[in-house]
Amino acid sequence: MRRGTNSLEVKRLNRNRVFRYINDRSETSMPDISAALDISGPTVLTIVKELKDAGVVEEVGELQSTGGRKAKAIAAVKDVRYAVGMDITANHVGMVYTNLERKVGAHERIRRTFSCTDTYFQEIGEILEEFIEKNQVPGKKIEGVGISLPGIVDRQENLLTQSHILRLENISREKWARYIPYPCELLNDANAAALAEDECCKKPESNMVYLSLSNSVGGSVILADEMKSNNGIRSDEDGGAMYMGNNWRSGEFGHMVIHPGGRDCYCGKKGCLDAYCSALSLSRLEDGDLRAFFGKLESGHEEYRKIWEEYLDNLAIVIDNLRMCFDCEVVLGGYVGNYMDPYIERLRAVVAGRNIFGGDGEYVRVCRCREEASAYGAALYQIERYISKI
Ligand SMILES: [Zn+2]
């Protein structure tokens, strides 16, 4: 706990811990909470009463008991708040909604070509409203919309400072949210996807590097719980789980140079990872159809096999570099990550050959969160903001 934390702050932190404990389970009891969090029975009683009064916790019957008085079962009111995530890409809009349960309620992906025009912003407002209506998400309970964008996002200013893919600079939240009648937050797409991955396979004690292999290559560094409270590391004030850097540009792994003087990258440099391992580098061979590329690869297309081997070799260079920097699990996500399962052992073998500390490359794995990870993560971000205020 930080120095100078006063008793009000302790009360707030305890209340928040109790709520999270309840919310992470389908049901629990006050004696369980007291034992698990090491908070006295009377304090838990007071906190639970406050949470019930606030409408975020309810009694849901009695727990089975092995003797003595039955404890009251309590649970979080999962549908007290909802959030929607929207993933904006050059050609699509992806959407996911969730609530305090943090599961994907529904997801959808619509083809819509981005243009920085009022018509487009109006359109995404309408698409969002249709999605909300179709899935009967109660509008009054929507905490907010997380908007995931392929570019650098200044979280403090809620500003997309730069996006090569969308060919934009300095587009504010107000512009994105002009036709969205809910509070909006802007997030980088790889950061959002990493939040979703963190949710899908929570390992609170472990750090994680997420490498997003989509039409551009991005990434994110997720900190283990113990690191999140370390004041020496700047993390996102609201989410608190991610290393953001001094200028919100951390995790731009796509522009690490793997071949000096190599292929041209859209950023202006030569030899960036992005020029070798973006999904586009594969899908452009099939007119933008990545599925077709992998289909032909699996049916034994000789030229594609060579291209793919080269792809894995290049990827292994960066995976090894990331391991050297961060000494943690490296998770492969994004469009290509979704096709990586059959090839992960091959990749691990290449990676193992590079690792000076030995091992079999087991620290590399394929993402588990597959459907609309960025939109889902953006929705989770809004839910986390809500929970952090409880
Ligand atoms: Zn580059």
mmCIF file of N, CA, C and O and ligand atoms in Angstrom, residues 164 254-257 263-275, ligand 1:
data_model
loop_
_atom_site.group_PDB
_atom_site.id
_atom_site.type_symbol
_atom_site.label_atom_id
_atom_site.label_comp_id
_atom_site.label_asym_id
_atom_site.label_seq_id
_atom_site.Cartn_x
_atom_site.Cartn_y
_atom_site.Cartn_z
ATOM 1 N N HIS A 164 -1.345 5.196 -39.246
ATOM 2 C CA HIS A 164 -0.911 5.029 -40.634
ATOM 3 C C HIS A 164 -1.997 4.340 -41.442
ATOM 4 O O HIS A 164 -2.271 4.681 -42.583
ATOM 5 N N GLY A 254 5.854 -3.854 -34.192
ATOM 6 C CA GLY A 254 5.871 -3.938 -35.656
ATOM 7 C C GLY A 254 6.996 -3.142 -36.292
ATOM 8 O O GLY A 254 7.400 -3.417 -37.421
ATOM 9 N N HIS A 255 7.499 -2.159 -35.556
ATOM 10 C CA HIS A 255 8.545 -1.314 -36.141
ATOM 11 C C HIS A 255 9.908 -1.556 -35.514
ATOM 12 O O HIS A 255 10.793 -0.705 -35.566
ATOM 13 N N MET A 256 10.083 -2.744 -34.936
ATOM 14 C CA MET A 256 11.416 -3.195 -34.572
ATOM 15 C C MET A 256 12.055 -3.710 -35.858
ATOM 16 O O MET A 256 11.458 -4.493 -36.592
ATOM 17 N N VAL A 257 13.256 -3.237 -36.136
ATOM 18 C CA VAL A 257 13.932 -3.637 -37.372
ATOM 19 C C VAL A 257 14.538 -5.031 -37.193
ATOM 20 O O VAL A 257 15.295 -5.272 -36.261
ATOM 21 N N ARG A 263 13.162 -4.874 -46.360
ATOM 22 C CA ARG A 263 11.963 -4.406 -47.077
ATOM 23 C C ARG A 263 11.476 -3.050 -46.566
ATOM 24 O O ARG A 263 11.611 -2.755 -45.379
ATOM 25 N N ASP A 264 10.882 -2.282 -47.469
ATOM 26 C CA ASP A 264 10.307 -0.990 -47.085
ATOM 27 C C ASP A 264 9.123 -1.199 -46.151
ATOM 28 O O ASP A 264 8.278 -2.061 -46.402
ATOM 29 N N CYS A 265 9.079 -0.401 -45.105
ATOM 30 C CA CYS A 265 7.923 -0.432 -44.212
ATOM 31 C C CYS A 265 7.127 0.844 -44.444
ATOM 32 O O CYS A 265 7.690 1.878 -44.824
ATOM 33 N N TYR A 266 5.818 0.783 -44.199
ATOM 34 C CA TYR A 266 4.994 1.975 -44.424
ATOM 35 C C TYR A 266 5.388 3.142 -43.521
ATOM 36 O O TYR A 266 5.073 4.298 -43.786
ATOM 37 N N CYS A 267 6.133 2.831 -42.438
ATOM 38 C CA CYS A 267 6.527 3.905 -41.510
ATOM 39 C C CYS A 267 7.683 4.732 -42.071
ATOM 40 O O CYS A 267 8.028 5.771 -41.511
ATOM 41 N N GLY A 268 8.304 4.248 -43.148
ATOM 42 C CA GLY A 268 9.406 4.994 -43.740
ATOM 43 C C GLY A 268 10.765 4.331 -43.517
ATOM 44 O O GLY A 268 11.733 4.649 -44.201
ATOM 45 N N LYS A 269 10.817 3.409 -42.553
ATOM 46 C CA LYS A 269 12.082 2.704 -42.315
ATOM 47 C C LYS A 269 12.153 1.478 -43.223
ATOM 48 O O LYS A 269 11.197 1.120 -43.907
ATOM 49 N N LYS A 270 13.293 0.836 -43.175
ATOM 50 C CA LYS A 270 13.455 -0.410 -43.919
ATOM 51 C C LYS A 270 13.688 -1.563 -42.947
ATOM 52 O O LYS A 270 14.408 -1.412 -41.970
ATOM 53 N N GLY A 271 13.090 -2.709 -43.271
ATOM 54 C CA GLY A 271 13.374 -3.924 -42.519
ATOM 55 C C GLY A 271 12.591 -4.127 -41.245
ATOM 56 O O GLY A 271 12.940 -4.980 -40.418
ATOM 57 N N CYS A 272 11.483 -3.352 -41.060
ATOM 58 C CA CYS A 272 10.652 -3.526 -39.863
ATOM 59 C C CYS A 272 9.939 -4.884 -39.894
ATOM 60 O O CYS A 272 9.596 -5.386 -40.964
ATOM 61 N N LEU A 273 9.656 -5.394 -38.704
ATOM 62 C CA LEU A 273 8.871 -6.628 -38.587
ATOM 63 C C LEU A 273 7.571 -6.531 -39.384
ATOM 64 O O LEU A 273 7.144 -7.494 -40.025
ATOM 65 N N ASP A 274 6.933 -5.370 -39.331
ATOM 66 C CA ASP A 274 5.651 -5.202 -40.016
ATOM 67 C C ASP A 274 5.730 -5.563 -41.496
ATOM 68 O O ASP A 274 4.797 -6.129 -42.071
ATOM 69 N N ALA A 275 6.861 -5.240 -42.119
ATOM 70 C CA ALA A 275 7.012 -5.495 -43.554
ATOM 71 C C ALA A 275 7.122 -6.999 -43.845
ATOM 72 O O ALA A 275 6.975 -7.426 -44.992
HETATM 73 ZN ZN ZN B 1 8.110 0.320 -39.733
#
